[in-house]
Every structure is written in C-alpha cells, then in structure tokens.
Short mmCIF file of N, CA and C in Angstrom, two decimals:
data_model
loop_
_atom_site.label_atom_id
_atom_site.label_comp_id
_atom_site.label_asym_id
_atom_site.label_seq_id
_atom_site.Cartn_x
_atom_site.Cartn_y
_atom_site.Cartn_z
N UNK A 1 82.89 88.63 85.12
CA UNK A 1 83.39 87.38 85.38
C UNK A 1 84.39 87.99 86.77
N UNK A 2 84.10 87.17 87.77
CA UNK A 2 84.85 87.41 89.20
C UNK A 2 86.54 87.22 89.01
N UNK A 3 87.30 87.68 89.82
CA UNK A 3 88.65 87.40 89.79
C UNK A 3 88.94 85.68 89.88
N UNK A 4 87.79 85.18 90.94
CA UNK A 4 88.14 83.74 91.09
C UNK A 4 87.83 83.11 89.72
N UNK A 5 86.83 83.70 88.86
CA UNK A 5 86.58 82.68 87.53
C UNK A 5 87.55 82.86 86.70
N UNK A 6 88.11 84.33 86.60
CA UNK A 6 89.47 84.37 85.88
C UNK A 6 90.53 83.52 86.08
N UNK A 7 90.92 83.21 87.55
CA UNK A 7 91.73 82.39 87.93
C UNK A 7 91.53 81.01 87.33
N UNK A 8 90.25 80.46 87.61
CA UNK A 8 90.10 79.30 87.31
C UNK A 8 90.22 79.21 85.79
N UNK A 9 89.79 80.06 85.05
CA UNK A 9 89.85 79.75 83.56
C UNK A 9 91.25 79.97 83.06
N UNK A 10 92.25 80.73 83.44
CA UNK A 10 93.57 80.79 83.48
C UNK A 10 94.31 79.51 83.87
N UNK A 11 94.05 78.75 84.81
CA UNK A 11 94.50 77.34 85.02
C UNK A 11 93.84 76.31 84.39
N UNK A 12 92.46 76.46 83.78
CA UNK A 12 92.16 75.43 82.90
C UNK A 12 92.92 75.61 81.62
N UNK A 13 93.28 76.57 81.07
CA UNK A 13 94.02 76.93 79.94
C UNK A 13 95.63 76.86 80.32
N UNK A 14 95.95 76.75 81.43
CA UNK A 14 97.40 76.46 81.76
C UNK A 14 98.02 77.94 81.23
N UNK A 15 97.36 78.96 81.56
CA UNK A 15 97.80 80.15 80.86
C UNK A 15 98.76 81.18 81.95
N UNK A 16 100.00 81.00 81.83
CA UNK A 16 101.01 81.62 83.15
C UNK A 16 100.75 83.47 82.84
N UNK A 17 100.82 83.58 81.48
CA UNK A 17 100.51 85.31 81.36
C UNK A 17 98.97 86.01 81.95
N UNK A 18 98.12 85.07 81.93
CA UNK A 18 96.97 85.44 82.36
C UNK A 18 96.99 85.44 84.30
N UNK A 19 97.78 84.52 84.75
CA UNK A 19 97.96 84.35 86.05
C UNK A 19 98.65 85.68 86.39
N UNK A 20 99.75 85.59 85.67
CA UNK A 20 100.62 87.10 85.98
C UNK A 20 99.85 88.13 86.28
N UNK A 21 98.86 88.60 85.43
CA UNK A 21 97.95 89.67 85.62
C UNK A 21 97.03 89.60 86.71
N UNK A 22 96.83 88.32 87.16
CA UNK A 22 95.84 88.22 88.31
C UNK A 22 96.63 88.28 89.79
N UNK A 23 98.00 88.10 89.94
CA UNK A 23 98.69 88.34 91.16
C UNK A 23 99.15 89.52 91.59
N UNK A 24 99.08 89.88 92.75
CA UNK A 24 99.72 91.36 93.05
C UNK A 24 101.42 90.92 93.13
N UNK A 25 102.09 91.90 93.36
CA UNK A 25 103.54 91.78 93.26
C UNK A 25 104.11 91.15 94.38
N UNK A 26 103.43 91.13 95.54
CA UNK A 26 103.83 90.86 96.77
C UNK A 26 103.13 89.50 97.37
N UNK A 27 102.47 88.63 96.19
CA UNK A 27 101.56 87.64 96.71
C UNK A 27 102.45 86.53 97.33
N UNK A 28 101.61 85.94 98.37
CA UNK A 28 102.17 84.79 99.21
C UNK A 28 101.27 83.85 98.91
N UNK A 29 102.12 82.70 98.63
CA UNK A 29 101.53 81.35 98.62
C UNK A 29 101.85 80.48 99.61
N UNK A 30 101.14 80.07 100.34
CA UNK A 30 101.12 79.00 101.17
C UNK A 30 100.72 77.64 100.87
N UNK A 31 101.93 76.54 101.04
CA UNK A 31 102.07 75.37 100.27
C UNK A 31 101.67 74.10 101.41
N UNK A 32 100.96 73.16 101.22
CA UNK A 32 100.86 72.11 102.09
C UNK A 32 102.00 71.32 102.25
N UNK A 33 103.15 71.89 101.62
CA UNK A 33 104.40 70.84 101.75
C UNK A 33 105.40 71.85 102.20
N UNK A 34 105.23 73.17 102.42
CA UNK A 34 106.56 74.02 102.78
C UNK A 34 105.78 74.79 104.09
N UNK A 35 106.59 74.92 104.96
CA UNK A 35 106.33 75.48 106.29
C UNK A 35 105.98 77.08 106.03
N UNK A 36 107.06 77.85 105.52
CA UNK A 36 107.04 79.31 105.11
C UNK A 36 106.37 79.39 103.47
N UNK A 37 105.68 80.54 103.49
CA UNK A 37 105.26 80.59 102.12
C UNK A 37 105.99 80.97 100.97
N UNK A 38 106.00 80.55 99.77
CA UNK A 38 106.42 81.46 98.87
C UNK A 38 105.86 82.74 98.58
N UNK A 39 106.95 83.80 98.15
CA UNK A 39 106.71 85.24 98.36
C UNK A 39 107.17 85.63 96.90
N UNK A 40 106.33 86.80 96.42
CA UNK A 40 106.86 87.28 95.19
C UNK A 40 106.25 86.81 93.91
N UNK A 41 105.71 87.56 93.10
CA UNK A 41 105.34 87.21 91.94
C UNK A 41 105.96 86.18 90.93
N UNK A 42 107.26 86.66 90.94
CA UNK A 42 108.11 85.95 90.07
C UNK A 42 108.24 84.48 90.58
N UNK A 43 108.22 84.40 91.88
CA UNK A 43 108.61 82.96 92.47
C UNK A 43 107.12 82.26 92.42
N UNK A 44 106.09 82.79 92.73
CA UNK A 44 104.63 81.94 92.54
C UNK A 44 104.43 81.71 91.12
N UNK A 45 104.73 82.47 90.23
CA UNK A 45 104.60 82.18 88.63
C UNK A 45 105.52 81.26 88.37
N UNK A 46 106.73 81.04 88.83
CA UNK A 46 107.89 79.65 88.68
C UNK A 46 106.81 78.60 89.20
N UNK A 47 106.67 78.79 90.56
CA UNK A 47 105.75 77.70 91.27
C UNK A 47 104.80 77.02 90.20
N UNK A 48 103.62 77.96 89.90
CA UNK A 48 102.51 77.77 89.08
C UNK A 48 103.17 77.03 87.85
N UNK A 49 104.18 77.28 87.08
CA UNK A 49 104.61 76.50 86.02
C UNK A 49 104.80 75.20 86.17
N UNK A 50 105.45 74.84 87.58
CA UNK A 50 105.79 73.43 87.93
C UNK A 50 104.41 72.86 88.23
N UNK A 51 103.59 73.73 88.93
CA UNK A 51 102.11 72.82 89.37
C UNK A 51 101.32 72.33 87.98
N UNK A 52 101.47 73.30 87.06
CA UNK A 52 100.83 73.17 85.77
C UNK A 52 101.01 71.93 85.16
N UNK A 53 102.55 71.47 85.17
CA UNK A 53 103.20 70.40 84.70
C UNK A 53 102.99 69.08 85.58
N UNK A 54 102.77 69.22 86.95
CA UNK A 54 102.96 68.33 87.90
C UNK A 54 101.48 67.62 87.92
N UNK A 55 100.54 68.35 87.93
CA UNK A 55 99.13 67.62 88.36
C UNK A 55 98.75 67.30 87.02
N UNK A 56 98.12 65.93 87.16
CA UNK A 56 97.29 65.31 85.83
C UNK A 56 96.09 65.22 86.38
N UNK A 57 95.07 65.33 85.15
CA UNK A 57 93.68 65.12 85.12
C UNK A 57 93.27 66.36 86.14
N UNK A 58 93.89 67.55 86.36
CA UNK A 58 93.33 68.55 87.42
C UNK A 58 91.98 69.34 87.07
N UNK A 59 91.18 69.00 87.88
CA UNK A 59 89.76 69.98 87.50
C UNK A 59 89.24 70.50 88.71
N UNK A 60 88.60 71.51 88.84
CA UNK A 60 88.07 72.29 89.62
C UNK A 60 86.60 71.55 89.70
N UNK A 61 85.90 71.41 90.91
CA UNK A 61 84.77 70.71 91.38
C UNK A 61 83.76 71.47 91.94
N UNK A 62 84.08 72.54 92.51
CA UNK A 62 83.03 73.55 92.97
C UNK A 62 83.68 74.58 93.51
N UNK A 63 83.03 75.69 94.16
CA UNK A 63 83.46 76.87 94.57
C UNK A 63 82.67 77.72 95.73
N UNK A 64 83.31 78.48 96.38
CA UNK A 64 82.51 79.07 97.69
C UNK A 64 83.08 80.59 97.52
N UNK A 65 82.63 81.46 97.75
CA UNK A 65 83.00 82.86 97.89
C UNK A 65 82.26 83.67 99.10
N UNK A 66 83.04 84.59 99.58
CA UNK A 66 82.76 85.30 100.78
C UNK A 66 83.84 86.18 101.28
N UNK A 67 84.38 86.18 102.49
CA UNK A 67 85.41 86.87 103.07
C UNK A 67 86.14 86.03 104.04
N UNK A 68 87.32 86.45 104.47
CA UNK A 68 88.10 85.70 105.27
C UNK A 68 89.24 86.44 105.95
N UNK A 69 89.67 86.10 106.96
CA UNK A 69 90.97 87.13 107.53
C UNK A 69 92.20 86.19 106.90
N UNK A 70 93.02 87.36 106.24
CA UNK A 70 94.34 86.96 105.30
C UNK A 70 95.17 86.34 106.81
N UNK A 71 96.33 85.53 106.22
CA UNK A 71 97.14 85.25 107.05
C UNK A 71 98.41 86.33 107.16
N UNK A 72 98.42 87.39 106.32
CA UNK A 72 99.47 88.38 106.54
C UNK A 72 99.28 89.13 107.60
N UNK A 73 97.95 89.99 107.68
CA UNK A 73 97.65 91.06 108.78
C UNK A 73 96.58 90.66 109.62
N UNK A 74 95.77 89.81 109.24
CA UNK A 74 94.49 89.42 109.84
C UNK A 74 93.40 90.30 109.54
N UNK A 75 93.60 91.09 108.40
CA UNK A 75 92.20 91.99 107.94
C UNK A 75 91.60 90.92 107.41
N UNK A 76 90.22 91.39 106.96
CA UNK A 76 89.00 90.65 106.31
C UNK A 76 89.40 90.99 104.87
N UNK A 77 89.21 89.96 103.97
CA UNK A 77 89.51 90.46 102.57
C UNK A 77 88.50 89.46 101.83
N UNK A 78 88.30 89.99 100.63
CA UNK A 78 87.28 88.94 99.87
C UNK A 78 88.02 87.89 99.55
N UNK A 79 87.45 86.91 99.41
CA UNK A 79 87.92 85.37 99.34
C UNK A 79 87.19 84.28 98.41
N UNK A 80 87.90 83.44 97.98
CA UNK A 80 86.94 82.14 97.36
C UNK A 80 87.91 80.84 97.52
N UNK A 81 86.70 79.97 97.60
CA UNK A 81 87.49 78.71 97.79
C UNK A 81 87.04 77.86 96.75
N UNK A 82 88.07 77.13 95.94
CA UNK A 82 87.98 76.38 94.86
C UNK A 82 88.39 75.22 95.14
N UNK A 83 87.26 73.97 94.97
CA UNK A 83 87.60 72.67 95.27
C UNK A 83 88.23 72.06 93.94
N UNK A 84 88.99 71.33 94.15
CA UNK A 84 89.72 70.52 92.94
C UNK A 84 90.00 69.00 93.34
N UNK A 85 90.17 68.33 92.37
CA UNK A 85 90.63 66.83 92.07
C UNK A 85 91.66 66.64 91.07
N UNK A 86 92.73 65.82 91.49
CA UNK A 86 93.74 65.79 90.40
C UNK A 86 94.47 64.73 90.73
N UNK A 87 95.39 64.19 90.16
CA UNK A 87 96.41 63.04 90.35
C UNK A 87 97.82 63.44 90.47
N UNK A 88 98.55 62.91 91.28
CA UNK A 88 100.30 63.40 90.92
C UNK A 88 100.98 61.98 91.37
N UNK A 89 101.62 61.73 90.54
CA UNK A 89 102.61 60.34 90.58
C UNK A 89 101.61 59.08 91.01
N UNK A 90 100.40 59.07 90.16
CA UNK A 90 99.62 58.23 90.24
C UNK A 90 98.65 57.96 91.72
N UNK A 91 98.86 58.95 92.46
CA UNK A 91 98.06 59.25 93.99
C UNK A 91 96.97 60.11 93.41
N UNK A 92 95.61 59.85 93.58
CA UNK A 92 94.44 60.73 93.58
C UNK A 92 94.58 61.73 95.03
N UNK A 93 94.15 62.89 94.64
CA UNK A 93 94.11 63.76 95.68
C UNK A 93 92.81 64.61 95.65
N UNK A 94 92.66 65.16 96.66
CA UNK A 94 91.41 66.30 96.65
C UNK A 94 91.83 67.29 97.37
N UNK A 95 91.44 68.69 97.23
CA UNK A 95 92.30 69.68 97.65
C UNK A 95 91.11 71.00 97.48
N UNK A 96 91.88 72.20 98.09
CA UNK A 96 91.14 73.32 98.18
C UNK A 96 92.34 74.27 97.55
N UNK A 97 91.78 75.34 97.08
CA UNK A 97 92.44 76.51 96.73
C UNK A 97 91.92 77.72 97.43
N UNK A 98 92.61 78.30 98.59
CA UNK A 98 91.67 79.56 99.10
C UNK A 98 92.47 80.93 98.58
N UNK A 99 91.84 81.64 98.18
CA UNK A 99 92.17 82.84 97.35
C UNK A 99 91.93 84.18 98.06
N UNK A 100 92.94 84.91 98.54
CA UNK A 100 92.48 86.33 98.98
C UNK A 100 92.74 87.49 98.00
N UNK A 101 91.85 88.22 98.09
CA UNK A 101 91.89 89.30 96.94
C UNK A 101 92.20 90.68 97.62
N UNK A 102 92.80 91.73 96.81
CA UNK A 102 93.30 93.00 97.28
C UNK A 102 91.84 93.80 96.82
N UNK A 103 91.98 95.08 96.75
CA UNK A 103 90.89 96.03 96.66
C UNK A 103 90.68 95.98 95.24
N UNK A 104 91.75 95.63 94.27
CA UNK A 104 91.53 95.59 92.86
C UNK A 104 91.18 94.30 92.26
N UNK A 105 90.85 93.27 93.14
CA UNK A 105 90.33 91.77 92.81
C UNK A 105 91.54 91.22 92.13
N UNK A 106 92.80 91.60 92.63
CA UNK A 106 94.16 90.71 92.19
C UNK A 106 94.43 89.69 93.63
N UNK A 107 95.07 88.53 93.24
CA UNK A 107 95.33 87.63 94.11
C UNK A 107 96.12 88.26 95.47
N UNK A 108 96.31 88.34 96.47
CA UNK A 108 97.44 88.50 97.55
C UNK A 108 97.63 87.69 98.22
N UNK A 109 96.80 86.44 98.39
CA UNK A 109 97.22 85.47 99.48
C UNK A 109 96.68 84.08 98.57
N UNK A 110 97.24 83.27 98.46
CA UNK A 110 96.81 82.12 98.13
C UNK A 110 97.46 80.80 99.11
N UNK A 111 96.30 79.94 99.45
CA UNK A 111 96.72 78.75 100.41
C UNK A 111 96.11 77.57 99.60
N UNK A 112 96.89 76.59 99.70
CA UNK A 112 96.36 75.22 99.19
C UNK A 112 96.53 74.17 100.23
N UNK A 113 95.13 73.49 100.20
CA UNK A 113 95.15 72.38 101.25
C UNK A 113 94.75 70.97 100.35
N UNK A 114 95.43 69.92 100.64
CA UNK A 114 95.41 68.73 100.04
C UNK A 114 95.03 67.53 100.73
N UNK A 115 94.65 66.49 100.56
CA UNK A 115 94.67 65.29 101.39
C UNK A 115 94.46 64.22 100.34
N UNK A 116 94.87 63.13 100.54
CA UNK A 116 95.21 62.47 101.90
C UNK A 116 96.91 62.79 101.93
N UNK A 117 97.42 62.24 103.02
CA UNK A 117 98.71 62.28 103.18
C UNK A 117 99.69 61.68 102.47
N UNK A 118 99.43 60.67 101.75
CA UNK A 118 100.24 60.03 100.73
C UNK A 118 100.45 60.88 99.59
N UNK A 119 99.16 61.68 99.14
CA UNK A 119 99.20 62.27 98.12
C UNK A 119 100.01 63.71 98.17
N UNK A 120 99.80 64.23 99.41
CA UNK A 120 100.75 65.46 99.76
C UNK A 120 102.31 65.11 99.64
N UNK A 121 102.47 63.94 100.24
CA UNK A 121 104.02 63.46 99.99
C UNK A 121 104.30 63.47 98.79
N UNK A 122 103.55 62.77 97.76
CA UNK A 122 103.83 62.61 96.51
C UNK A 122 103.87 63.96 95.77
N UNK A 123 103.03 64.89 96.10
CA UNK A 123 103.08 66.45 95.32
C UNK A 123 104.25 66.97 95.80
N UNK A 124 104.89 67.01 97.22
CA UNK A 124 106.09 67.59 97.64
C UNK A 124 107.22 67.08 97.04
N UNK A 125 107.16 66.17 96.93
CA UNK A 125 108.20 65.22 95.88
C UNK A 125 108.41 65.91 94.44
N UNK A 126 107.15 65.83 94.08
CA UNK A 126 107.23 66.15 92.31
C UNK A 126 107.61 67.60 92.19
N UNK A 127 106.94 68.39 93.34
CA UNK A 127 107.03 70.02 93.04
C UNK A 127 108.58 70.36 93.25
N UNK A 128 109.11 69.48 94.27
CA UNK A 128 110.53 69.92 94.72
C UNK A 128 111.35 69.59 93.27
N UNK A 129 110.87 68.73 92.88
CA UNK A 129 111.93 68.00 91.47
C UNK A 129 111.80 69.29 90.60
N UNK A 130 110.45 69.63 90.52
CA UNK A 130 110.11 70.71 89.57
C UNK A 130 110.90 71.99 89.64
N UNK A 131 110.82 72.41 90.97
CA UNK A 131 111.65 73.77 91.40
C UNK A 131 113.02 73.58 90.94
N UNK A 132 113.75 72.69 91.66
CA UNK A 132 114.92 72.36 91.45
C UNK A 132 115.29 72.38 89.71
N UNK A 133 114.69 71.49 89.03
CA UNK A 133 114.74 71.52 87.55
C UNK A 133 114.87 72.80 86.97
N UNK A 134 113.88 73.63 87.51
CA UNK A 134 113.58 75.23 86.91
C UNK A 134 114.71 76.15 87.47
N UNK A 135 115.52 75.72 88.19
CA UNK A 135 116.53 76.67 89.00
C UNK A 135 115.64 77.50 89.94
N UNK A 136 114.48 76.90 90.54
CA UNK A 136 113.79 78.38 91.20
C UNK A 136 114.46 77.74 92.74
N UNK A 137 115.16 76.70 92.87
CA UNK A 137 115.40 76.48 94.60
C UNK A 137 116.71 75.39 94.26
N UNK A 138 117.51 75.54 95.16
CA UNK A 138 118.74 74.75 95.11
C UNK A 138 118.17 73.37 95.45
N UNK A 139 119.11 72.56 94.97
CA UNK A 139 118.78 70.86 95.14
C UNK A 139 119.20 70.74 96.82
N UNK A 140 118.21 69.88 97.22
CA UNK A 140 118.63 69.59 98.55
C UNK A 140 119.97 68.84 99.06
N UNK A 141 120.80 69.29 99.89
CA UNK A 141 122.29 68.98 100.09
C UNK A 141 121.98 67.06 100.11
N UNK A 142 123.14 66.75 99.65
CA UNK A 142 123.14 65.10 99.55
C UNK A 142 122.76 64.71 98.07
N UNK A 143 122.39 65.62 97.32
CA UNK A 143 121.59 65.05 95.98
C UNK A 143 122.72 65.77 94.70
#
C-alpha cells in the first residue's frame, strides 16, 4: 500500500492517529482559503480535525501519481493528486489534494485546491469557525 493509499484510508476512517504517522514534523499545508501555509504537525493535525468535521459526504473519486516540484525548496519529490467531492454548508465542491512525500514516504507538503468560488468561501468560513472553536487560532477582531 502506497503512502497516498494509507492517507486516503486514514481520511476515509477519519483516523487522526493514522494521519499523525503519515505527516513529517515540519509538514506545510497550503490551503485555498489562507495565503500562508499552516506549518508543523500539531497545527496540521488540528486542522484535519476541523476538516473531518466540516466536510459532508467527502469522498475521493480518483488519483494520479508521479513527481512534482515542492513549494518549499523547488526540489522534485514523489507526489500524488487525489481528486475529491464533498459538501460544505450545503455547497457542492470539487477539489484536489496534492501530496508531496519525503524519502521515507511521509507527507511533507500538502496543497488543497477547491472550486467553485462559492464553495471556497463557505469552506473558509466553516474552517475558521472550527479553528477558533478548537483554540488553534484567535477569533478575528470584532467578534
């Protein structure tokens, strides 16, 4: 079973402990709703806890594997693209997870791309609320 297969199975089971084993300590997570990446295993695991609660009817619908340049240092790394569908706040969305692996097969970079824009907006609001509720980020000023 490949690292991408193990990741997909962990997400299907909503198994944060299995995800913990798959992430490097310095993982970077590039979100469609935040300009700078989420960094570090504890933050990314917290984010996944929120995501697993936020997505409705989440399912992977395909995958591609190969190599791609990382965003961190531009080196070529083993990678996988997992295509998914889900709902957030009643909005249907379609997206991809781009995973970059280190030499041991752990995920060192994770990029999510989602469409359409209305779903990205709904996702951003739901994830921010979850991050604030879990104490992972401060509430925006004015709230």
